[in-house]
Coordinates of C-alpha atoms in Angstrom, one line a residue:
M28 CA 3.5 -22.7 0.3
W29 CA 0.6 -20.3 -0.5
F30 CA 1.3 -17.7 -3.1
G31 CA -2.1 -16.8 -4.6
N32 CA -3.0 -17.4 -8.2
K33 CA -2.3 -15.8 -11.6
I34 CA -5.4 -15.5 -13.7
F35 CA -6.6 -14.8 -17.3
I36 CA -3.1 -14.8 -18.8
T37 CA -0.9 -17.6 -17.4
C38 CA 2.1 -16.6 -15.4
V39 CA 4.8 -19.2 -15.5
L40 CA 6.5 -18.8 -12.1
A41 CA 9.5 -21.1 -11.5
F42 CA 10.7 -20.6 -8.0
L43 CA 14.0 -22.3 -7.5
L44 CA 13.9 -22.2 -3.7
F45 CA 17.5 -23.0 -3.0
D46 CA 19.2 -21.0 -5.8
G47 CA 17.2 -17.8 -4.9
L48 CA 16.1 -17.2 -8.5
Y49 CA 12.8 -16.9 -10.2
C50 CA 11.7 -16.5 -13.8
C51 CA 8.2 -15.2 -14.3
Q52 CA 6.3 -14.4 -17.4
L53 CA 4.2 -11.6 -15.9
S54 CA 0.6 -11.0 -17.0
D55 CA -0.5 -7.7 -18.4
R56 CA -4.2 -8.4 -17.9
Y57 CA -6.2 -9.9 -15.0
R58 CA -9.8 -10.9 -14.6
F59 CA -11.4 -10.1 -11.2
V60 CA -14.9 -11.5 -10.7
L61 CA -16.6 -10.3 -7.6
E62 CA -18.8 -13.1 -6.4
E63 CA -20.3 -14.6 -3.2
A64 CA -18.7 -17.8 -2.0
P65 CA -19.2 -20.0 1.1
Y66 CA -16.4 -20.0 3.6
T67 CA -16.3 -21.8 7.0
R68 CA -14.5 -20.3 9.9
L69 CA -15.0 -20.5 13.7
C70 CA -17.4 -23.5 13.4
S71 CA -19.9 -21.8 11.0
T72 CA -20.3 -21.2 7.3
K73 CA -21.4 -18.0 5.6
N74 CA -21.3 -16.5 2.2
I75 CA -18.6 -13.8 1.8
L76 CA -17.8 -11.5 -1.1
T77 CA -14.6 -12.6 -2.9
V78 CA -12.6 -12.1 -6.0
N79 CA -12.6 -15.3 -8.1
G80 CA -13.9 -17.3 -5.1
E81 CA -10.6 -16.7 -3.3
F82 CA -10.1 -15.5 0.2
P83 CA -7.7 -13.7 0.4
G84 CA -7.9 -12.7 -3.2
P85 CA -5.4 -13.4 -6.0
T86 CA -1.9 -11.9 -6.0
I87 CA -0.9 -9.5 -8.7
R88 CA 2.7 -9.8 -9.9
V89 CA 4.3 -6.9 -11.8
N90 CA 7.6 -5.3 -12.4
A91 CA 8.3 -1.7 -11.4
G92 CA 7.1 0.7 -14.1
D93 CA 4.6 -1.8 -15.7
Q94 CA 1.1 -1.0 -16.9
I95 CA -1.6 -3.6 -16.6
T96 CA -5.3 -3.9 -16.9
V97 CA -7.7 -5.5 -14.5
D98 CA -11.2 -6.3 -15.8
V99 CA -13.5 -6.2 -12.8
Y100 CA -16.9 -7.9 -13.0
N101 CA -19.4 -7.4 -10.2
K102 CA -21.5 -10.5 -9.9
G103 CA -22.2 -9.8 -6.2
K104 CA -25.2 -8.2 -4.5
Y105 CA -23.7 -4.8 -3.6
N106 CA -22.1 -1.8 -5.3
V107 CA -18.3 -2.2 -5.2
T108 CA -15.1 -0.4 -6.2
I109 CA -11.5 -1.6 -6.1
H110 CA -8.6 0.5 -5.0
W111 CA -5.0 -0.3 -5.9
H112 CA -3.4 0.8 -2.6
G113 CA 0.1 2.2 -3.2
V114 CA -0.2 2.4 -7.0
N115 CA 0.2 6.2 -7.6
Q116 CA -1.6 6.0 -11.0
L117 CA 0.4 8.8 -12.6
R118 CA -2.0 11.2 -14.4
Y119 CA -4.7 8.6 -14.3
P120 CA -7.0 8.9 -11.2
W121 CA -9.8 7.3 -13.1
S122 CA -8.8 3.8 -11.9
D123 CA -7.9 4.8 -8.4
G124 CA -11.1 3.4 -7.0
P125 CA -12.6 5.1 -3.9
E126 CA -16.4 5.4 -4.4
Y127 CA -17.8 8.9 -5.0
I128 CA -14.2 10.3 -5.0
T129 CA -12.8 9.1 -8.4
Q130 CA -15.7 7.0 -9.6
C131 CA -19.2 5.8 -8.9
P132 CA -19.4 2.2 -7.8
I133 CA -19.6 -0.8 -10.1
Q134 CA -23.2 -1.9 -9.8
P135 CA -24.2 -5.6 -9.6
G136 CA -23.9 -7.0 -13.1
G137 CA -21.5 -4.2 -14.2
K138 CA -17.9 -4.3 -15.4
F139 CA -15.1 -1.8 -15.3
S140 CA -11.6 -2.3 -16.9
Q141 CA -9.2 -0.6 -14.6
K142 CA -5.7 0.4 -15.8
L143 CA -2.9 0.3 -13.3
I144 CA 0.1 2.6 -14.0
L145 CA 3.1 1.8 -11.9
S146 CA 6.1 4.2 -11.6
T147 CA 8.5 4.2 -8.7
E148 CA 6.7 1.6 -6.5
E149 CA 8.8 -1.4 -5.7
G150 CA 8.2 -4.0 -3.1
T151 CA 4.8 -5.1 -1.6
I152 CA 1.6 -3.1 -2.0
W153 CA -1.9 -4.3 -2.2
W154 CA -5.5 -4.0 -3.5
H155 CA -8.8 -3.9 -1.7
A156 CA -12.5 -2.9 -2.1
H157 CA -13.1 0.8 -1.4
S158 CA -16.9 0.9 -0.8
D159 CA -18.8 0.4 2.4
W160 CA -16.9 -2.3 4.4
T161 CA -16.6 -4.8 1.6
R162 CA -12.8 -4.7 1.9
A163 CA -13.3 -7.0 5.0
T164 CA -13.0 -9.9 2.6
V165 CA -12.1 -8.3 -0.8
Y166 CA -8.3 -7.8 -0.7
G167 CA -5.0 -9.2 -2.0
A168 CA -1.4 -8.5 -2.4
I169 CA 0.5 -6.8 -5.3
F170 CA 4.2 -7.9 -5.6
V171 CA 6.2 -5.3 -7.5
Y172 CA 9.5 -6.8 -8.6
P173 CA 12.6 -4.8 -9.6
K174 CA 12.8 -3.8 -13.2
P175 CA 14.3 -6.4 -15.5
G176 CA 18.1 -6.2 -15.2
T177 CA 18.1 -4.8 -11.7
T178 CA 18.0 -6.6 -8.3
Y179 CA 16.9 -6.2 -4.8
P180 CA 19.1 -3.9 -2.6
F181 CA 19.5 -6.9 -0.3
P182 CA 20.7 -10.5 -0.8
Q183 CA 18.3 -12.5 -3.0
P184 CA 15.9 -14.4 -0.8
D185 CA 15.4 -18.1 -1.3
A186 CA 11.6 -17.7 -1.5
E187 CA 8.8 -15.2 -0.9
V188 CA 5.5 -15.6 0.8
P189 CA 2.6 -13.3 1.5
I190 CA 1.6 -12.8 5.1
I191 CA -1.7 -11.0 4.9
L192 CA -3.3 -10.0 8.3
G193 CA -7.0 -9.6 8.4
G194 CA -10.2 -10.1 10.4
W195 CA -13.3 -12.3 10.5
W196 CA -16.8 -11.7 11.7
K197 CA -19.2 -14.5 12.3
R198 CA -22.0 -12.2 11.1
D199 CA -22.4 -10.8 7.6
I200 CA -20.1 -7.8 7.3
M201 CA -22.8 -5.7 5.6
A202 CA -25.1 -6.4 8.5
V203 CA -22.4 -5.2 10.9
Y204 CA -21.9 -2.1 8.8
E205 CA -25.6 -1.3 8.5
Q206 CA -26.2 -1.7 12.2
F207 CA -23.1 0.5 12.9
L208 CA -24.6 3.2 10.6
A209 CA -28.1 2.9 12.1
T210 CA -27.2 3.1 15.8
G211 CA -24.5 5.8 15.6
G212 CA -22.4 3.8 18.0
A213 CA -19.2 1.8 17.7
P214 CA -19.3 -1.2 15.4
N215 CA -19.4 -4.8 16.6
Q216 CA -15.9 -6.0 16.9
S217 CA -14.5 -8.9 14.8
D218 CA -14.5 -12.4 16.2
A219 CA -11.0 -13.3 15.1
F220 CA -7.9 -12.0 13.4
T221 CA -6.5 -14.0 10.5
I222 CA -3.2 -14.8 8.9
N223 CA -3.7 -15.6 5.2
G224 CA -7.4 -16.0 5.8
Q225 CA -7.1 -18.5 8.7
P226 CA -7.6 -17.7 12.4
G227 CA -5.2 -20.3 13.8
D228 CA -4.8 -22.7 16.6
L229 CA -6.3 -20.6 19.4
Y230 CA -9.8 -20.3 18.0
P231 CA -12.5 -23.0 17.9
C232 CA -12.7 -25.3 14.9
S233 CA -9.6 -23.7 13.4
K234 CA -6.5 -25.8 14.2
S235 CA -6.5 -28.1 11.2
E236 CA -6.6 -25.2 8.8
T237 CA -4.0 -23.1 10.5
F238 CA -1.6 -21.6 7.9
K239 CA 1.8 -23.3 7.9
L240 CA 4.9 -21.9 6.3
N241 CA 7.2 -24.9 5.5
V242 CA 10.9 -23.8 5.5
D243 CA 14.3 -25.3 5.2
Q244 CA 17.0 -24.5 7.8
G245 CA 19.6 -22.0 6.8
K246 CA 17.5 -20.2 4.2
T247 CA 16.1 -16.6 3.9
Y248 CA 12.4 -16.0 3.2
L249 CA 11.0 -12.7 2.0
L250 CA 7.7 -12.1 4.0
R251 CA 5.4 -9.8 2.0
M252 CA 3.2 -8.4 4.8
V253 CA -0.1 -6.6 4.5
N254 CA -2.4 -5.4 7.2
A255 CA -5.8 -5.8 5.6
D256 CA -7.8 -5.6 8.8
V257 CA -10.7 -3.2 8.8
N258 CA -10.2 -1.4 12.2
N259 CA -7.0 -2.5 14.0
I260 CA -3.3 -1.8 14.2
L261 CA -1.6 -5.1 14.9
F262 CA 1.6 -6.3 16.6
F263 CA 3.2 -9.3 14.8
A264 CA 6.1 -11.5 15.8
I265 CA 7.6 -15.0 15.1
A266 CA 8.8 -17.1 18.1
G267 CA 12.6 -17.4 18.2
H268 CA 13.1 -15.5 15.0
P269 CA 13.7 -11.7 14.8
I270 CA 12.7 -10.4 11.4
T271 CA 14.5 -7.7 9.3
V272 CA 12.4 -5.1 7.7
V273 CA 13.8 -4.0 4.3
G274 CA 10.8 -2.3 2.7
A275 CA 7.6 -0.4 3.6
D276 CA 4.6 0.7 1.4
G277 CA 6.4 -0.1 -1.8
S278 CA 9.7 1.5 -1.1
Y279 CA 13.0 0.1 0.3
T280 CA 14.2 0.9 3.8
K281 CA 17.5 0.5 5.6
P282 CA 17.5 -3.0 7.2
L283 CA 15.8 -2.9 10.6
T284 CA 15.9 -6.0 12.7
R285 CA 13.2 -6.4 15.5
D286 CA 11.6 -9.0 17.6
Y287 CA 8.2 -7.6 16.7
I288 CA 6.7 -5.2 14.3
A289 CA 3.7 -2.8 14.4
I290 CA 1.6 -2.5 11.2
A291 CA -1.5 -0.4 10.7
P292 CA -4.4 -1.0 8.4
G293 CA -3.3 0.0 4.9
Q294 CA 0.4 -0.5 5.5
T295 CA 2.7 -3.1 4.0
L296 CA 6.1 -4.3 5.0
D297 CA 8.8 -6.4 3.3
A298 CA 10.7 -8.4 5.9
L299 CA 13.4 -11.1 5.8
L300 CA 13.0 -14.2 7.9
H301 CA 16.3 -16.1 8.4
T302 CA 15.5 -19.8 9.3
N303 CA 18.6 -20.2 11.5
Q304 CA 17.0 -22.0 14.5
Q305 CA 16.9 -25.6 15.5
P306 CA 14.4 -27.4 13.3
D307 CA 11.0 -27.3 15.1
H308 CA 7.6 -25.7 14.8
Y309 CA 7.4 -22.0 15.8
Y310 CA 4.3 -19.8 16.2
M311 CA 3.9 -16.6 14.3
A312 CA 1.3 -14.4 16.0
A313 CA -0.6 -11.1 15.7
R314 CA -2.9 -9.2 18.0
A315 CA -4.3 -5.8 18.3
Y316 CA -2.6 -2.6 19.4
F317 CA -5.5 -0.5 20.8
T318 CA -5.3 2.6 23.0
A319 CA -8.8 4.0 23.2
I320 CA -10.3 4.0 26.7
N321 CA -13.6 2.4 27.5
V322 CA -14.0 1.1 23.9
D323 CA -14.4 -2.6 23.1
F324 CA -12.0 -4.2 20.7
D325 CA -11.0 -7.7 19.5
R326 CA -8.6 -9.1 22.2
T327 CA -7.9 -12.4 20.4
T328 CA -4.6 -13.6 18.9
T329 CA -4.2 -15.1 15.5
T330 CA -1.5 -17.7 14.9
A331 CA 0.3 -19.5 12.0
I332 CA 3.2 -21.9 12.2
V333 CA 6.7 -21.8 10.8
Q334 CA 7.4 -25.4 10.3
Y335 CA 10.9 -26.6 9.5
N336 CA 11.4 -29.4 7.0
G337 CA 13.4 -32.5 8.0
N338 CA 13.4 -35.5 10.3
Y339 CA 13.1 -34.4 13.9
T340 CA 10.8 -34.7 16.9
A341 CA 8.7 -31.5 17.2
S342 CA 8.2 -29.9 20.6
P343 CA 4.9 -31.2 22.1
S344 CA 3.7 -27.6 22.6
L345 CA 4.4 -24.3 20.9
S346 CA 5.2 -21.0 22.7
L347 CA 3.7 -17.8 21.6
P348 CA 6.2 -15.1 20.6
Y349 CA 6.6 -12.0 22.7
L350 CA 4.0 -9.3 21.7
P351 CA 3.7 -5.9 23.4
N352 CA 0.7 -5.2 25.5
Y353 CA -2.5 -4.1 23.7
N354 CA -2.0 -0.5 24.8
D355 CA 1.8 -0.2 24.6
T356 CA 2.1 3.1 22.8
S357 CA 5.8 3.2 23.2
A358 CA 6.3 -0.1 21.5
S359 CA 4.3 1.0 18.4
F360 CA 5.9 4.5 18.4
N361 CA 9.4 3.1 18.7
F362 CA 9.0 0.7 15.8
S363 CA 7.4 3.3 13.5
S364 CA 10.0 6.0 14.3
S365 CA 12.9 3.6 13.7
L366 CA 12.2 3.1 10.0
R367 CA 14.6 4.9 7.7
G368 CA 14.6 5.3 3.9
L369 CA 17.3 3.4 2.0
A370 CA 18.9 6.6 0.6
S371 CA 21.3 4.7 -1.7
E372 CA 22.6 5.7 -5.2
D373 CA 20.0 3.5 -6.9
H374 CA 17.2 4.4 -4.4
P375 CA 17.8 8.0 -3.4
V376 CA 15.8 10.1 -1.0
N377 CA 14.5 13.4 -2.4
V378 CA 12.8 15.2 0.4
P379 CA 11.3 18.5 -0.6
K380 CA 13.3 21.1 1.3
N381 CA 11.5 24.3 0.2
V382 CA 7.9 23.9 1.3
T383 CA 5.5 26.0 -0.7
T384 CA 2.2 24.7 0.9
Q385 CA 1.9 23.9 4.5
L386 CA -1.2 22.4 6.1
I387 CA -1.8 21.6 9.8
T388 CA -4.8 19.4 10.3
T389 CA -6.4 17.9 13.4
V390 CA -7.6 14.3 13.2
S391 CA -10.3 13.8 15.7
V392 CA -13.1 11.5 16.9
N393 CA -16.2 13.6 17.3
T394 CA -19.9 13.4 18.2
L395 CA -23.1 14.7 16.6
P396 CA -26.4 15.3 18.3
C397 CA -28.9 12.4 18.0
I398 CA -31.7 12.9 15.5
P399 CA -34.9 13.8 17.3
N400 CA -37.0 10.7 18.3
D401 CA -34.1 8.5 17.5
T402 CA -32.0 6.3 19.8
C403 CA -28.2 6.7 19.4
Q404 CA -25.5 4.6 21.0
G405 CA -22.6 7.0 20.9
P406 CA -21.4 8.8 24.1
N407 CA -24.2 10.3 26.2
G408 CA -26.8 9.4 23.6
T409 CA -25.0 11.1 20.6
R410 CA -23.8 9.7 17.3
F411 CA -20.1 9.1 16.7
S412 CA -18.4 11.2 14.0
A413 CA -14.9 12.1 13.0
S414 CA -13.2 15.0 11.3
M415 CA -10.1 16.6 9.8
N416 CA -9.8 20.3 10.9
N417 CA -13.3 20.0 12.3
I418 CA -14.9 19.1 9.0
S419 CA -16.6 15.7 8.9
F420 CA -16.5 14.6 5.3
I421 CA -19.8 13.8 3.5
L422 CA -19.7 11.7 0.3
P423 CA -21.4 13.4 -2.6
S424 CA -24.0 11.8 -4.9
I425 CA -21.6 11.8 -7.9
D426 CA -17.9 11.4 -7.8
I427 CA -15.7 14.4 -7.3
L428 CA -13.4 13.5 -10.2
Q429 CA -16.3 13.6 -12.6
A430 CA -17.5 16.9 -11.2
Y431 CA -14.0 18.4 -11.4
Y432 CA -13.3 17.2 -15.0
G433 CA -16.7 18.1 -16.2
H434 CA -16.9 21.5 -14.4
I435 CA -20.1 20.4 -12.6
K436 CA -21.0 22.9 -9.9
G437 CA -22.4 22.2 -6.5
V438 CA -20.8 18.8 -5.8
Y439 CA -17.9 19.9 -3.6
G440 CA -16.4 23.0 -2.0
D441 CA -12.8 24.1 -2.2
H442 CA -12.5 25.6 1.3
F443 CA -10.8 22.8 3.3
P444 CA -8.9 24.9 6.0
K445 CA -5.1 25.0 6.0
Y446 CA -5.1 25.2 9.8
P447 CA -7.4 24.1 12.6
P448 CA -10.3 26.5 13.0
Y449 CA -10.0 26.3 16.8
I450 CA -6.7 26.4 18.6
F451 CA -6.8 24.7 22.0
N452 CA -4.8 22.2 24.0
F453 CA -5.4 19.4 21.6
T454 CA -4.2 16.6 23.9
A455 CA -5.6 17.8 27.2
E456 CA -7.2 15.1 29.4
Y457 CA -10.5 17.1 29.6
L458 CA -11.9 19.2 26.8
P459 CA -15.1 21.2 26.5
L460 CA -17.9 19.1 25.0
I461 CA -18.7 21.9 22.5
L462 CA -15.4 21.1 20.7
E463 CA -16.6 17.6 20.0
I464 CA -19.2 18.8 17.4
P465 CA -17.8 19.1 13.9
K466 CA -19.2 20.8 10.8
L467 CA -20.4 18.6 7.9
G468 CA -19.1 19.2 4.4
T469 CA -17.5 18.0 1.2
E470 CA -14.4 20.2 1.1
V471 CA -11.3 19.8 -1.0
Y472 CA -7.9 21.5 -1.0
I473 CA -6.5 22.6 -4.4
L474 CA -2.8 22.2 -5.0
D475 CA -0.8 23.7 -7.9
Y476 CA 1.2 21.2 -10.0
N477 CA 4.7 20.6 -8.6
S478 CA 4.0 22.4 -5.4
T479 CA 5.9 21.0 -2.4
V480 CA 3.6 20.1 0.4
E481 CA 4.0 19.6 4.1
I482 CA 1.2 18.3 6.2
V483 CA 1.2 18.1 10.0
F484 CA -1.4 15.7 11.4
Q485 CA -2.3 16.6 15.0
G486 CA -4.1 14.0 17.0
T487 CA -6.6 15.2 19.6
N488 CA -8.1 13.8 22.8
L489 CA -11.6 14.8 21.8
V490 CA -14.0 11.9 22.7
A491 CA -11.2 9.3 22.6
G492 CA -7.6 9.8 21.7
I493 CA -6.3 7.0 19.5
D494 CA -3.7 6.3 16.8
H495 CA -4.8 7.2 13.2
P496 CA -3.2 5.6 10.1
M497 CA -3.6 8.3 7.5
H498 CA -3.5 7.2 3.9
L499 CA -2.9 9.5 0.8
H500 CA -4.0 8.3 -2.6
G501 CA -2.0 9.2 -5.7
H502 CA 1.3 10.1 -3.9
S503 CA 3.8 8.6 -1.6
F504 CA 5.3 10.9 1.0
Y505 CA 8.3 11.2 3.3
V506 CA 7.6 10.8 7.0
V507 CA 9.9 13.5 8.3
G508 CA 8.7 13.7 11.9
L509 CA 6.7 11.9 14.6
G510 CA 6.1 13.1 18.1
Q511 CA 4.1 12.9 21.3
G512 CA 1.8 15.7 22.5
N513 CA 1.0 19.0 20.8
F514 CA 3.1 19.9 17.7
D515 CA 5.4 22.8 18.4
P516 CA 5.9 24.8 15.2
E517 CA 9.1 26.4 16.5
K518 CA 10.9 23.5 18.1
D519 CA 9.6 20.3 16.4
P520 CA 10.7 21.1 12.8
L521 CA 14.3 21.3 14.1
G522 CA 14.2 17.6 14.7
Y523 CA 12.9 16.6 11.2
N524 CA 14.7 13.9 9.4
L525 CA 15.5 15.3 6.0
V526 CA 18.3 12.8 5.3
D527 CA 16.7 9.4 5.2
P528 CA 13.0 9.4 6.1
P529 CA 10.9 6.5 5.1
Y530 CA 8.8 6.9 1.9
R531 CA 5.3 5.7 2.6
N532 CA 1.7 6.0 1.6
T533 CA 0.1 5.4 5.1
V534 CA 1.5 7.1 8.3
T535 CA 0.4 6.3 11.8
V536 CA -0.4 9.5 13.8
P537 CA 0.4 8.4 17.4
K538 CA -2.2 8.7 20.1
N539 CA -2.4 12.3 21.2
G540 CA 0.7 13.0 19.1
W541 CA 1.6 14.3 15.6
S542 CA 3.2 13.2 12.4
T543 CA 4.6 15.4 9.6
I544 CA 4.9 14.3 5.9
R545 CA 6.2 16.0 2.8
F546 CA 5.6 15.3 -0.9
K547 CA 5.7 16.9 -4.3
A548 CA 2.3 17.4 -5.8
D549 CA 3.4 16.1 -9.2
N550 CA 0.4 13.9 -10.0
P551 CA -2.5 15.8 -11.5
G552 CA -6.0 14.6 -10.5
V553 CA -8.3 14.1 -7.6
W554 CA -6.8 12.2 -4.6
F555 CA -8.5 11.0 -1.4
M556 CA -6.8 11.3 2.0
H557 CA -8.4 9.5 5.0
C558 CA -7.9 7.5 8.1
H559 CA -7.5 3.8 7.3
L560 CA -9.5 2.7 10.3
D561 CA -12.7 2.2 8.4
R562 CA -15.0 3.2 11.3
H563 CA -13.2 6.6 11.3
L564 CA -13.4 6.8 7.5
T565 CA -17.1 6.2 7.6
W566 CA -17.5 8.7 10.4
G567 CA -15.8 11.4 8.2
M568 CA -12.1 11.5 8.9
D569 CA -11.4 12.3 5.2
M570 CA -10.6 15.0 2.8
V571 CA -9.7 15.4 -0.9
F572 CA -6.8 17.0 -2.7
I573 CA -7.2 18.3 -6.3
V574 CA -3.8 18.7 -8.0
R575 CA -4.1 21.0 -11.0
D576 CA -2.6 20.2 -14.4
G577 CA 0.9 21.5 -15.2
D578 CA 1.8 23.4 -18.3
Q579 CA 3.4 20.6 -20.3
W580 CA 1.5 17.8 -22.1
D581 CA 3.0 15.1 -19.8
E582 CA 1.9 17.1 -16.7
R583 CA -1.8 16.9 -17.5
M584 CA -4.4 14.4 -16.4
L585 CA -5.2 11.8 -19.0
P586 CA -8.8 11.6 -20.3
P587 CA -11.3 9.1 -18.8
P588 CA -11.8 5.6 -20.2
P589 CA -15.0 4.9 -22.1
D590 CA -16.4 2.5 -19.5
M591 CA -16.5 4.6 -16.3
P592 CA -19.3 3.2 -14.1
P593 CA -22.5 5.3 -14.3
C594 CA -23.8 7.1 -11.2

């Protein structure tokens, strides 16, 4: 069984698989060395950027409320940053990681000691590179266990296992990225999806390395799931075995049993697998959910095998589990909208009821005119772009956090609009081409400390309507509403779930639909918000919140560490 490795300070992990107990001396310091390493997939070998030579990277294990330090050494060829996705980093944005938002990148040969401050997170979250597209191979899981003396809000599983979904390109990912930037078109699609770094039986030269989960009949396994793919929402299922979701994005949920799940890039799920079938071999599989029209995508299917222990004759051939069709919007929407927060005495739901700040923002794919004498591969000879409220975000030359903390003028503006600058039928089949062109800017929105915020994300059909997984750094939020079509400010709030909404950090805005989130801005600092489809992030579907300090000493941003990477 693959669990990832503890590093630098030894973690003694004794998993007593059949008693459902573990004893772990958790490390408070990790050593991450970014370095190139050769990996063979799909019949060819190439160098990829890794952490400690591992792909996927090492698993971090912590208890809720812990503080740890990760010493990051960049021995690779490119500038890199690391983001701790789902760690809210209370009062300490300095280690959050997105390049030119909270830090300048760690240059080759450089080092940065990043402090992780956990608070209410519990369950599975993850870490990944947050510069260019280096996260294609630089990622790993974070297991956040209950505080000592407390337990899971579900029966203790017999074992746990990471199930990390990713992608693989035969080409060097930076070459894919640079071509994507140069042409202005859509990026080349991945050649395979992966489960724990392996493509699986259905790809060439891959069968012998297919990931296998060895299980005993009659046990319960906690699957700690991450979608680390760069550009695709994925459907996932296990043949003959429904799975029960008990957590999402580092927060517990009411148990939800389904034959399949939908998981977007950036999202995590905790799910229980009950091995209650006849001993045999069973496929687990994942493939893309993709709804854009006339846009190429990776249509392949990755597999792994649930392999029962014992003496039996395995079936000569394995059947794939049911997975919804690639463009089954209803299947994705129905799963996402069925999740509910646990709302128990130990894990209460505290939805802000009195909203003091409301934003409504469009999330759109756009186009920009081609540079004169250039050749662009976007629609009708344009360059692809993307925006929030018609502003396509431009990264500054120094990070916004440094500019905010040091009162440096001219790095960003503070005029991100509260509402769409143009009101139109956002989801109409045909829209005027003039609406496709966004403004360019580096705009933030400033929030007062402890303000209660509601954001309505409105998808549009500009260029190509598609789902958008929107991720907020520094805060988790309640997903109080999801819907199809144009948001109706009079009717739709009447259907908000203010009783037991899920508490997440990444919400999927359905194709040509809307999602509403609420949170309390109680974490001072600079916090990125963006689409977690990296092509959209690169095109500019991003913005930044600055949360002001509060009045009390424990409501103010902590000072920077002495080793911030230079710009």
